[in-house]
mmCIF file of C-alpha atoms and ligand atoms in Angstrom:
data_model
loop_
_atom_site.group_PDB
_atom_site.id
_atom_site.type_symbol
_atom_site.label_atom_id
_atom_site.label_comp_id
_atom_site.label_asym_id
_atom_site.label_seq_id
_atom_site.Cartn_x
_atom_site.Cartn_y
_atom_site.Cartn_z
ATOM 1 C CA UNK A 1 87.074 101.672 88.654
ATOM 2 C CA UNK A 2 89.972 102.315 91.123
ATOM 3 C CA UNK A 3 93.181 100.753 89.644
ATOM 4 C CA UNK A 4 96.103 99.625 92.069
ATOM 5 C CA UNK A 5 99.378 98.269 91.540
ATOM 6 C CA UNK A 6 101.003 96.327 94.189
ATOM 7 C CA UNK A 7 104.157 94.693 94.697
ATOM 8 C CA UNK A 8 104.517 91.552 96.490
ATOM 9 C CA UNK A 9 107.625 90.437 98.480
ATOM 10 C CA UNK A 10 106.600 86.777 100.082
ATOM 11 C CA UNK A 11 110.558 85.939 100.420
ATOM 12 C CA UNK A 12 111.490 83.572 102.248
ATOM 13 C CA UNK A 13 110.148 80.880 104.924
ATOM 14 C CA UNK A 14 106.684 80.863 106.071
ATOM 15 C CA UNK A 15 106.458 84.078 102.989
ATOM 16 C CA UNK A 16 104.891 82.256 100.332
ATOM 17 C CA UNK A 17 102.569 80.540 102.704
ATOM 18 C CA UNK A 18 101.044 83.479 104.355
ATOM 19 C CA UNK A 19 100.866 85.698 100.988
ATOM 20 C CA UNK A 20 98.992 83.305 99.471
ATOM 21 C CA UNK A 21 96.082 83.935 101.984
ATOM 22 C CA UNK A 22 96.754 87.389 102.148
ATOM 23 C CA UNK A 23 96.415 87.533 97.944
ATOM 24 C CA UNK A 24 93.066 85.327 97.834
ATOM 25 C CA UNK A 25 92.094 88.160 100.705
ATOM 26 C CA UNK A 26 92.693 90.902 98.362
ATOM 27 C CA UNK A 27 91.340 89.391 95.164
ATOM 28 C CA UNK A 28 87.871 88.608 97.364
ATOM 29 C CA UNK A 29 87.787 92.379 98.733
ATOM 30 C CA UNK A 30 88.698 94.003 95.528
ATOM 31 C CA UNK A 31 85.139 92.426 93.743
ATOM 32 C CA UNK A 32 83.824 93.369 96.372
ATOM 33 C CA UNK A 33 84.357 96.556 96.469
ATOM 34 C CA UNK A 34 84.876 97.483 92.735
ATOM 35 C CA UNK A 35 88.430 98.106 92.660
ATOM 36 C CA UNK A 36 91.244 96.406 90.263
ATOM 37 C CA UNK A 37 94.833 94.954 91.886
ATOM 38 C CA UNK A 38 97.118 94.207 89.958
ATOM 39 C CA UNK A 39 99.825 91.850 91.949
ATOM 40 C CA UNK A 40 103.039 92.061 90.699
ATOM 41 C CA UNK A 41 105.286 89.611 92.705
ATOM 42 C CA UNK A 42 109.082 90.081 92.521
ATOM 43 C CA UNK A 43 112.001 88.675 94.093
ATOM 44 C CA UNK A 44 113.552 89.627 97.590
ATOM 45 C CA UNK A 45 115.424 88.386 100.064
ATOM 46 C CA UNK A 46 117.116 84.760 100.334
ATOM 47 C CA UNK A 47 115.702 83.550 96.776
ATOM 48 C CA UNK A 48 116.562 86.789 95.526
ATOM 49 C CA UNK A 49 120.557 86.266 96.370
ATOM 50 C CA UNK A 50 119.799 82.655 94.743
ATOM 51 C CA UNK A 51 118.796 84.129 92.158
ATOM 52 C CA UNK A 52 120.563 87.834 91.110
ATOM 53 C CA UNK A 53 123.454 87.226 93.983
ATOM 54 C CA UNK A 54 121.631 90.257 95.888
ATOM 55 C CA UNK A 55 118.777 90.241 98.587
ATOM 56 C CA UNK A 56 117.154 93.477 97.150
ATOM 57 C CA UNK A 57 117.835 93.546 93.299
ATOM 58 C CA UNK A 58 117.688 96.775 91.332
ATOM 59 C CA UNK A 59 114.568 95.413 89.363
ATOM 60 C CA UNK A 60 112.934 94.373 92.773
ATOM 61 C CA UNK A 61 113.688 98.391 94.248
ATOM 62 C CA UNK A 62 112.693 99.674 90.589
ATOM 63 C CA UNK A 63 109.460 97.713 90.490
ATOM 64 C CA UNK A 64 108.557 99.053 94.491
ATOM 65 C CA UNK A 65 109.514 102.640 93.497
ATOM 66 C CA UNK A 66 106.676 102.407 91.032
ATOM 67 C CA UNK A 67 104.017 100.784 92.422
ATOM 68 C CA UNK A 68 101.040 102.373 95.223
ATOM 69 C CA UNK A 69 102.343 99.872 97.719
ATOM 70 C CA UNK A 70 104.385 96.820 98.788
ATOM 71 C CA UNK A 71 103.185 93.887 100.251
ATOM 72 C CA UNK A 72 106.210 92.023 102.182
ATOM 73 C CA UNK A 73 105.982 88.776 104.322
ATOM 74 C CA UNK A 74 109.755 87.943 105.254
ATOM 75 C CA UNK A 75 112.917 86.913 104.842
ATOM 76 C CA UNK A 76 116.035 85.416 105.754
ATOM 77 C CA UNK A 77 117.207 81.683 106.821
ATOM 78 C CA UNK A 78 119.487 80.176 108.853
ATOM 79 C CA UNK A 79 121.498 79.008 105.908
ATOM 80 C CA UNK A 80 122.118 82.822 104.671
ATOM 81 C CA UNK A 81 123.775 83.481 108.046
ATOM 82 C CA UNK A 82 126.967 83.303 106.748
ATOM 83 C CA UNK A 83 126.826 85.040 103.976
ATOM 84 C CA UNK A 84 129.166 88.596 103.982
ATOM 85 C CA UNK A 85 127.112 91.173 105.429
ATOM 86 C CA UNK A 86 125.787 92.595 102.486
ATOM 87 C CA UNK A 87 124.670 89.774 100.590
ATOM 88 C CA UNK A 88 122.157 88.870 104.006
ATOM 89 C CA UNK A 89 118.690 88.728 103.498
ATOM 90 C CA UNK A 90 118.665 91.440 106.343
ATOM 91 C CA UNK A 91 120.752 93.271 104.461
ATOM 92 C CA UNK A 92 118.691 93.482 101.675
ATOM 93 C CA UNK A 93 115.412 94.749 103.957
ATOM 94 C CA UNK A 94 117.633 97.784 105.291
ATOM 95 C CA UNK A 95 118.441 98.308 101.622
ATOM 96 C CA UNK A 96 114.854 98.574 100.831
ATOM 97 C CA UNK A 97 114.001 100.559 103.781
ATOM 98 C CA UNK A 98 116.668 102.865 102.685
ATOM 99 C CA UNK A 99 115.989 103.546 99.068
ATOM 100 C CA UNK A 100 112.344 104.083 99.920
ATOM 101 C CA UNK A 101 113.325 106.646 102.260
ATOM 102 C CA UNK A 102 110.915 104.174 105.075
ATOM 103 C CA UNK A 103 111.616 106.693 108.300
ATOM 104 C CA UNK A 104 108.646 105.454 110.072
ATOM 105 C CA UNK A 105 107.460 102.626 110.698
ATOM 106 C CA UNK A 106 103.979 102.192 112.419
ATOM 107 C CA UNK A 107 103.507 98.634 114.872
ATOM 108 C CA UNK A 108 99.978 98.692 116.297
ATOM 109 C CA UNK A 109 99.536 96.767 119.579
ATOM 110 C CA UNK A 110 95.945 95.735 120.437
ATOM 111 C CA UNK A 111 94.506 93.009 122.341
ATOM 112 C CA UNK A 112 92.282 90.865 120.333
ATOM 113 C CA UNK A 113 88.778 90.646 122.605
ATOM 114 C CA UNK A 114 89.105 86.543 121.880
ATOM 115 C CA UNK A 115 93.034 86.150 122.328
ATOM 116 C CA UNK A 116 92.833 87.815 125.974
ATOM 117 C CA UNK A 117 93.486 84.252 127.499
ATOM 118 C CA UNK A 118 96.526 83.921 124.797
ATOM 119 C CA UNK A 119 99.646 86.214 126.231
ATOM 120 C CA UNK A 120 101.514 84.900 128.746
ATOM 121 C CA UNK A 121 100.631 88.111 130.630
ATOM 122 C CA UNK A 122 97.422 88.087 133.069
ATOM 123 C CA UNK A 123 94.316 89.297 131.378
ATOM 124 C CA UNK A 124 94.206 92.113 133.600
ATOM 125 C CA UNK A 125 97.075 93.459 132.764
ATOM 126 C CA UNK A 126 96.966 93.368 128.738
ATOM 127 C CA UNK A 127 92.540 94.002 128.547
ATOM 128 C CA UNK A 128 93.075 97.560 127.784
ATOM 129 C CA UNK A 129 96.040 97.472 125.751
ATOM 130 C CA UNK A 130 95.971 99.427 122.313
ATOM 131 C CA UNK A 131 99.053 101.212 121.744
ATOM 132 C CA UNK A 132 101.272 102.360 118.814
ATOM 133 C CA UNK A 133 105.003 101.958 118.538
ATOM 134 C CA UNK A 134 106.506 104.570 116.342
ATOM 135 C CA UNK A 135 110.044 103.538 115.445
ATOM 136 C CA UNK A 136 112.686 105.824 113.177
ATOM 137 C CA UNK A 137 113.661 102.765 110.761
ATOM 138 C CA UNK A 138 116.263 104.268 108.790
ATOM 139 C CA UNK A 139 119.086 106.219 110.832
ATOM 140 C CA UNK A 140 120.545 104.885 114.145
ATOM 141 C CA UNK A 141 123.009 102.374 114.986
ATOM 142 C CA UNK A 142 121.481 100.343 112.052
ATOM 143 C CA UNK A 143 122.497 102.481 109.260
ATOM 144 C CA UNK A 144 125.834 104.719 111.569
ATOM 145 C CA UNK A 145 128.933 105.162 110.089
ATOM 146 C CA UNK A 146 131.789 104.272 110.757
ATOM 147 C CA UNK A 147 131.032 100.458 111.390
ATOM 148 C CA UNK A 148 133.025 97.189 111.029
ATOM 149 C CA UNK A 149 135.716 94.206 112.620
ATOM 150 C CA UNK A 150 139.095 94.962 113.154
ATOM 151 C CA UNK A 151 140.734 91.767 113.149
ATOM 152 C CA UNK A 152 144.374 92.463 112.254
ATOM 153 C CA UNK A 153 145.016 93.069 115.708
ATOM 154 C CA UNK A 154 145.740 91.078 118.862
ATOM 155 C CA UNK A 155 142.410 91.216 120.277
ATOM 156 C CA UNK A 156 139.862 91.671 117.665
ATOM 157 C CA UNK A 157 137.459 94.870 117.866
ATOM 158 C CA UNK A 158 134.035 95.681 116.238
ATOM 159 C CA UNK A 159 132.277 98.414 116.274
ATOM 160 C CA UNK A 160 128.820 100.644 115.357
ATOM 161 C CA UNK A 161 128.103 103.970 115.517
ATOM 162 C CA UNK A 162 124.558 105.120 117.147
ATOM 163 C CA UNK A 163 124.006 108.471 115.077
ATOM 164 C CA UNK A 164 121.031 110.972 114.610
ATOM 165 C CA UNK A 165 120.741 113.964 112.972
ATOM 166 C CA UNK A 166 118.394 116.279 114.948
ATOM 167 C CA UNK A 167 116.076 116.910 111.188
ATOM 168 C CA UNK A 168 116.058 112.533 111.780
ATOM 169 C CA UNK A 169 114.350 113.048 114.755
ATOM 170 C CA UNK A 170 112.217 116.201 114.066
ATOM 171 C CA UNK A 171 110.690 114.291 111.108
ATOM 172 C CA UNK A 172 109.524 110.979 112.964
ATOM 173 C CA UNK A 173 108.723 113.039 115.846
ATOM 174 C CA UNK A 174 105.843 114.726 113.528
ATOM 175 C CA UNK A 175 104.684 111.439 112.527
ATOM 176 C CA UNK A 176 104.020 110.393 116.070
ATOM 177 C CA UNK A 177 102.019 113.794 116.829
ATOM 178 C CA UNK A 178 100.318 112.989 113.799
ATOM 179 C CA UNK A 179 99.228 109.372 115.267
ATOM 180 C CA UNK A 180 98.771 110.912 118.387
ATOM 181 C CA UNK A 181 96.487 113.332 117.622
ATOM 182 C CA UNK A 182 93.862 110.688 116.099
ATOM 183 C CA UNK A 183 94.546 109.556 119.825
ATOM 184 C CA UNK A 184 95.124 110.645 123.264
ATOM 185 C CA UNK A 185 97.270 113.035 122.054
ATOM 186 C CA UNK A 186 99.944 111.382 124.737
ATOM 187 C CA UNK A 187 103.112 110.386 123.362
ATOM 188 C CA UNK A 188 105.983 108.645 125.643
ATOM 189 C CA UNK A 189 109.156 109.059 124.022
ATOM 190 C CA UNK A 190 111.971 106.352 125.005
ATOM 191 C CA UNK A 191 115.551 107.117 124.899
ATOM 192 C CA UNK A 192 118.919 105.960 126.918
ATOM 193 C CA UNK A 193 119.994 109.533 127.423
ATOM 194 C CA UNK A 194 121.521 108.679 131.011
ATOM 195 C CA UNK A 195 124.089 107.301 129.306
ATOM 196 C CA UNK A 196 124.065 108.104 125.517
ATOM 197 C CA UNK A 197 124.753 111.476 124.085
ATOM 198 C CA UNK A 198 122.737 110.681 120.892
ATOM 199 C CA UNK A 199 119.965 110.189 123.255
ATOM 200 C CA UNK A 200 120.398 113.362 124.496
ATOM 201 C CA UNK A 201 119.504 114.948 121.394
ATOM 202 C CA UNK A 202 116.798 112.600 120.829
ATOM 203 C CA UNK A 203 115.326 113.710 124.290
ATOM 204 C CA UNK A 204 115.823 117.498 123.431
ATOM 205 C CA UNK A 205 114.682 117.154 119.796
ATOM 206 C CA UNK A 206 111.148 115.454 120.710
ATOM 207 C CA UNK A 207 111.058 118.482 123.392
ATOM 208 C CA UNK A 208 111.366 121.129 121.128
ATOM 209 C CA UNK A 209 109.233 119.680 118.293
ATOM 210 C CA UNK A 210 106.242 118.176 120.392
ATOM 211 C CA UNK A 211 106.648 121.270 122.579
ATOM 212 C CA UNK A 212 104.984 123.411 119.500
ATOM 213 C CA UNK A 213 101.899 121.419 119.595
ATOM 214 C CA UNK A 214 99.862 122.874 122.413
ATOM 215 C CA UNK A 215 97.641 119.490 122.747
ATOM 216 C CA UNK A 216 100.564 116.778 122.895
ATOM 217 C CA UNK A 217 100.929 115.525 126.538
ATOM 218 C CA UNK A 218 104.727 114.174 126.452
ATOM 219 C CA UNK A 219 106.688 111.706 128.621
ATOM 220 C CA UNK A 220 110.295 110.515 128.280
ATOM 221 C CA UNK A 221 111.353 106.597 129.381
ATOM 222 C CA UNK A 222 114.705 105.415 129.584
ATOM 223 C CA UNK A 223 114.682 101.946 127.820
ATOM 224 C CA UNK A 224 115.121 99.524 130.406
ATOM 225 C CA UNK A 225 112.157 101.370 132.379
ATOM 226 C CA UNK A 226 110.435 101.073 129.514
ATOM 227 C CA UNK A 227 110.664 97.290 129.206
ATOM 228 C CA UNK A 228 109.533 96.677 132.350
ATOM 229 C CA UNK A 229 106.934 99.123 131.867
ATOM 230 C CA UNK A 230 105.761 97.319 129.201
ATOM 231 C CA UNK A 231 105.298 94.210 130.962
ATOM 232 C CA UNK A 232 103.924 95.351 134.543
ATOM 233 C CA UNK A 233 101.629 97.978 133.242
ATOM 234 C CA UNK A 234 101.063 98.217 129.512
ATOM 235 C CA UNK A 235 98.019 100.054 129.231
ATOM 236 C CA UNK A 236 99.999 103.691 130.301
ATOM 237 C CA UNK A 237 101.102 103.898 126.866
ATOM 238 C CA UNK A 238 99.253 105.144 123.589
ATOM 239 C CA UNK A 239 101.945 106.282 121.427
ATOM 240 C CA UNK A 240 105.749 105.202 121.996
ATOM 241 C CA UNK A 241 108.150 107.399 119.754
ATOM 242 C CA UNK A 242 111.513 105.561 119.772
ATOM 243 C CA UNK A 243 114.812 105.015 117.571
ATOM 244 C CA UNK A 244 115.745 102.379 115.145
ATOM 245 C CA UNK A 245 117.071 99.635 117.805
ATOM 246 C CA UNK A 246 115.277 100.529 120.921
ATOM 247 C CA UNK A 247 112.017 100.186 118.404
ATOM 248 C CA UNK A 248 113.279 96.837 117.098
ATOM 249 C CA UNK A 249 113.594 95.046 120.270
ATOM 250 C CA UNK A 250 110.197 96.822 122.323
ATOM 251 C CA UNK A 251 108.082 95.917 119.676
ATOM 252 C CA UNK A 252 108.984 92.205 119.570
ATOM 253 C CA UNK A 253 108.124 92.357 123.302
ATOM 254 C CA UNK A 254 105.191 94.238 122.792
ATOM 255 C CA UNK A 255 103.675 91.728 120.294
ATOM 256 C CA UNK A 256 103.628 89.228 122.790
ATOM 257 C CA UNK A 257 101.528 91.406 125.052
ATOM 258 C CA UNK A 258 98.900 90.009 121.862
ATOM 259 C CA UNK A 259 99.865 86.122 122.573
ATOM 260 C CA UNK A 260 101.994 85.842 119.553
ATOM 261 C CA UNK A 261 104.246 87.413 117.479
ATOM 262 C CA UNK A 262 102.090 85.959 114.791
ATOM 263 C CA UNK A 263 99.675 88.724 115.234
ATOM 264 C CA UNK A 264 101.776 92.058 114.630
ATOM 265 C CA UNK A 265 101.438 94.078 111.552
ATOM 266 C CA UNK A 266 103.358 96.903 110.668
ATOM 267 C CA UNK A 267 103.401 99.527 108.180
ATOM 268 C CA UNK A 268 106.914 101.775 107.010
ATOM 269 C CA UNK A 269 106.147 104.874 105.138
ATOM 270 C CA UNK A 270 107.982 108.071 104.015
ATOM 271 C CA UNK A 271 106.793 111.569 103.611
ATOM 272 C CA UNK A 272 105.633 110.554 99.765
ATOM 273 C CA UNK A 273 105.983 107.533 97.582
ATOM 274 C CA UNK A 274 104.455 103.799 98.465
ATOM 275 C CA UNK A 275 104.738 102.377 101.736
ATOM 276 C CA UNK A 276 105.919 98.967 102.470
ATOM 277 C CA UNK A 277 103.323 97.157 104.789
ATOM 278 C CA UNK A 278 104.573 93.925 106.211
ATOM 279 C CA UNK A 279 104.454 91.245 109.550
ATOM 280 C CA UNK A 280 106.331 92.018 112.292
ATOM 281 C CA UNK A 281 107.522 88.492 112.916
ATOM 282 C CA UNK A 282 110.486 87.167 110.724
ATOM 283 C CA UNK A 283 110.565 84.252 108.394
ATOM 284 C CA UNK A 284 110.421 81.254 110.527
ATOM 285 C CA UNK A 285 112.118 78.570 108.590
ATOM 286 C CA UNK A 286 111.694 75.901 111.563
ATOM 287 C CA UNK A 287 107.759 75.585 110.289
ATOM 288 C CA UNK A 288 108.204 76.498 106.504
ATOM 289 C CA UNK A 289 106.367 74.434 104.769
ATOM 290 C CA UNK A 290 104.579 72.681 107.409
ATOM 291 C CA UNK A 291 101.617 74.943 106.918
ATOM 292 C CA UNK A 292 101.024 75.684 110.018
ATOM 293 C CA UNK A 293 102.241 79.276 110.419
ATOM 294 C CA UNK A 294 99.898 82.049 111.718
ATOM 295 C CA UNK A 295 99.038 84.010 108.774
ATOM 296 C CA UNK A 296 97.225 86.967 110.610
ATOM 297 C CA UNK A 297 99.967 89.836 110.796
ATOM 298 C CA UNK A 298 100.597 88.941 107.105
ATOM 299 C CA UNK A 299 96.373 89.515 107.327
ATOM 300 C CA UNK A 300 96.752 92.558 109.388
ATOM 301 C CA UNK A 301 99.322 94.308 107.300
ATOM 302 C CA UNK A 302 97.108 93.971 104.474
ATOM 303 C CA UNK A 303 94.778 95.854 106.128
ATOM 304 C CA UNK A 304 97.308 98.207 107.247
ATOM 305 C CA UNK A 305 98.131 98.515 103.450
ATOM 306 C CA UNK A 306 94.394 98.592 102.284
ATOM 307 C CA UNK A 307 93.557 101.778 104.951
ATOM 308 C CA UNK A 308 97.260 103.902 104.427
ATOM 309 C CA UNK A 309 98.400 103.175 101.425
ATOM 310 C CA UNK A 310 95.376 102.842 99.469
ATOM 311 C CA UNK A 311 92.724 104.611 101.178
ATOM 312 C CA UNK A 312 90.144 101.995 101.125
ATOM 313 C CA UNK A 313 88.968 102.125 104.220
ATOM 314 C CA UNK A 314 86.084 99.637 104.428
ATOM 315 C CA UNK A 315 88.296 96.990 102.820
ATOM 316 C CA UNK A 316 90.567 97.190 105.288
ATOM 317 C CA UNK A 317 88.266 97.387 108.435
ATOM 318 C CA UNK A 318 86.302 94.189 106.659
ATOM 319 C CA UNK A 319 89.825 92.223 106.978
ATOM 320 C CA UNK A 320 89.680 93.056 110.738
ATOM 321 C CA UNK A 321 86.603 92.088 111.414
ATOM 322 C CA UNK A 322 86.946 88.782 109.674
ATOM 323 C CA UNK A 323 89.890 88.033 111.944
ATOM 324 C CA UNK A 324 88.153 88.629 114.872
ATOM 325 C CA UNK A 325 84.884 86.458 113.708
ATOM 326 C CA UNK A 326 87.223 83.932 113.165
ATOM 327 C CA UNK A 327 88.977 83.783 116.443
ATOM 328 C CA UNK A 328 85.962 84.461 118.663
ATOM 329 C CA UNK A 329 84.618 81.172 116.303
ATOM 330 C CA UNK A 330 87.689 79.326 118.494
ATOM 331 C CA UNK A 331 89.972 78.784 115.394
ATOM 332 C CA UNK A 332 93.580 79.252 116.031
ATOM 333 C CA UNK A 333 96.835 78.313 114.521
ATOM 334 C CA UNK A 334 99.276 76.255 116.642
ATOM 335 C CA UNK A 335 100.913 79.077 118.346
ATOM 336 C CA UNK A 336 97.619 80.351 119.298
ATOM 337 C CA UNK A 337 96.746 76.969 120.652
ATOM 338 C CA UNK A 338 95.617 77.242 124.430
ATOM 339 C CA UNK A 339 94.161 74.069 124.938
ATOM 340 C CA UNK A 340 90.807 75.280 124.507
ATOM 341 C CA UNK A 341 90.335 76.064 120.627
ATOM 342 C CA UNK A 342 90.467 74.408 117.223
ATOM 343 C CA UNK A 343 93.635 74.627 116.028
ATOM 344 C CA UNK A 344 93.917 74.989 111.963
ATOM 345 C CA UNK A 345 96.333 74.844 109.647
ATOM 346 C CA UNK A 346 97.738 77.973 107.834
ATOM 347 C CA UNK A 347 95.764 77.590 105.114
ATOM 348 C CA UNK A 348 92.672 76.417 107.119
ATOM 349 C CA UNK A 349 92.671 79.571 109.134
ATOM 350 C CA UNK A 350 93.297 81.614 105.502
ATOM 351 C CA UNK A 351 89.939 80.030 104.274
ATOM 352 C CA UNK A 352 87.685 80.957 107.310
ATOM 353 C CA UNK A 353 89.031 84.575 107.181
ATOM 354 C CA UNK A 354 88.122 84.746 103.232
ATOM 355 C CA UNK A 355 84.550 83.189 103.964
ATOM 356 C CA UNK A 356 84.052 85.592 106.926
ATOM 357 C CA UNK A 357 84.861 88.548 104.077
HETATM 358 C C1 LIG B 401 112.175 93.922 112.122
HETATM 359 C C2 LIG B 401 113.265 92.894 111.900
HETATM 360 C C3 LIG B 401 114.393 93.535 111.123
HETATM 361 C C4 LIG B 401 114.907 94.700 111.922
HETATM 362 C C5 LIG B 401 115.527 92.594 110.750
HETATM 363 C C6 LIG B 401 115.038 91.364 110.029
HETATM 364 C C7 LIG B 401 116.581 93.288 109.930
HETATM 365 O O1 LIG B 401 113.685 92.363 113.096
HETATM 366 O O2 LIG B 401 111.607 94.407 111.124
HETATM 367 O O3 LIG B 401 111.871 94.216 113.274
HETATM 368 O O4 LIG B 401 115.745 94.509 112.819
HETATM 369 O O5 LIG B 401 114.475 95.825 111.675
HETATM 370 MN MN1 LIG B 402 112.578 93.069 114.830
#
């Protein structure tokens, strides 16, 4: 029998809600197809500050080093916010991210057949979505040096520093031929290099290394086009390669392209070593504990984890389908809720996806 070892991060917020589904999901799958998880929950984010004064502990990092995967849900609240810097929640994701060496992170886009009347988008213009946002998660103005307040001044300064290495772009770039290969083979890279010389480099860098695969069909977006691109016509794109911050804030707007954030998974790998496979959306501490959050991208990434990070294919794809039996059925959570469905509860929703399995 196959033997896994997961870690789970449910953090904070709507975490604990949504990993609760997503563990019944993986404890129904794994009898079902013969293979032994072993769930080994540690603490991260807000209750990990409460609890070791730091978001991402050295046991929590220790225990994800060591395991085949990480399951996270989210984290941060509004009550963390002012906290110094590096005791954030936030903080402690980019800390993660960081000592997992997490350069790319995957966010599929695709239209779900029953959510079509869901975006706030015409159906026209979102029925043939399916696209890929490859993001560099670990370099960029999140991580640049030098960075900080000045406040000893008259007027106070802050600053960041937007910083790539050209090997920081070469290496996500091969990720996204990768993806794009299993594809169209068309990648659209997006970049600010009107204005921004570390754009520049990005531009050039994506030339050169895409340039060596014959079969790649490449396109370069400034940003801003790219926004708008994304909302008039978002079926051009298959694969968008993009940097840290540019990533961040298209694939929030993408997900909505889906009718909710609530429906984005994502997945953050390295070249070698466990992935860390979590929901796009954040930790939503408005509706914690109401039990009505959307637990599908928490779904989805499990998937996401099942197929890359584990290699079982079937249980993965079974986790799909059950989400879209249970949608074209008419259930929805609340931010689903067009007027025309059922809408469940968090844990409602959870239950029809596990029978569906
Ligand atoms: C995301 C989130 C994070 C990011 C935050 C919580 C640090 O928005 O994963 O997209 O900006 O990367
Ligand atoms: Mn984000």
């Amino acid at each position: 029998m196959k033997r896994y070892k997961i870690v789970l991060l449910s953090g904070d917020g709507i975490g604990p809600e949504i990993s609760e589904i997503s563990i019944k999901i993986l404890k129904k799958l794994s009898r079902k197809y013969a293979f032994d998880i072993e769930v080994n929950e540690q603490y991260f984010g807000g209750i990990a500050y409460e609890k070791y004064n730091d978001p991402a502990p050295k046991v929590t990092i220790d225990h994800c080093k060591a395991s085949d995967a990480v399951l996270l849900a989210c984290v941060g609240d509004v009550k963390y916010d002012t906290l110094a810097r590096e005791l954030r929640p936030e903080s402690g994701l980019l800390k993660l991210r960081s000592a997992l060496n997490l350069f790319a992170n995957i966010r599929p886009v695709k239209i779900r057949k029953p959510l079509l009347d869901s975006s706030s988008l015409k159906k026209e213009i979102i029925e043939n979505v399916d696209l890929i946002v490859v993001r560099e998660l670990i370099g960029g103005i999140y991580f640049g040096q030098p960075r900080g307040q000045i406040s000893n001044t008259k007027v106070k300064k802050a600053f960041n520093t937007m910083v790539y290495e050209s090997n920081e772009i070469e290496r996500i770039t091969k990720v996204a031929i990768k993806i794009a290969n299993q594809r169209s083979k068309k990648i659209c890279s997006i970049d600010k290099s009107n204005v921004l010389e570390v754009s520049q480099l990005w531009r050039d860098t994506v030339f050169n290394v895409t340039s060596k695969d014959k079969e790649i069909s490449l396109s370069n977006m400034y940003v801003d086009n790219a926004a708008m691109q994304l909302v008039k016509d978002p079926s051009q794109f298959d694969v968008i390669l993009t940097s840290n911050l540019f990533g961040d804030i298209l694939s929030d707007l993408a997900a909505m392209l889906t009718g909710s954030i609530g429906m984005l998974p994502s997945a953050s790998l390295s070249n070698s070593g466990p992935g860390v496979f979590e929901p796009v959306h954040g930790s939503a501490p408005d509706i914690a504990g109401k039990n009505i959050a959307n637990p599908i991208a928490m779904a989805l990434s499990t998937s996401m984890m099942l197929k890359i990070g584990l290699n079982e294919i079937d249980a993965a794809n079974d986790i799909e389908i059950a989400i879209d039996n249970v949608l074209s059925k008419g259930y929805r959570t609340s931010d689903l809720n067009n007027g025309n469905c059922q809408v469940l509860s968090c844990s409602e929703i959870g239950e029809k996806i596990i029978q569906e399995i």
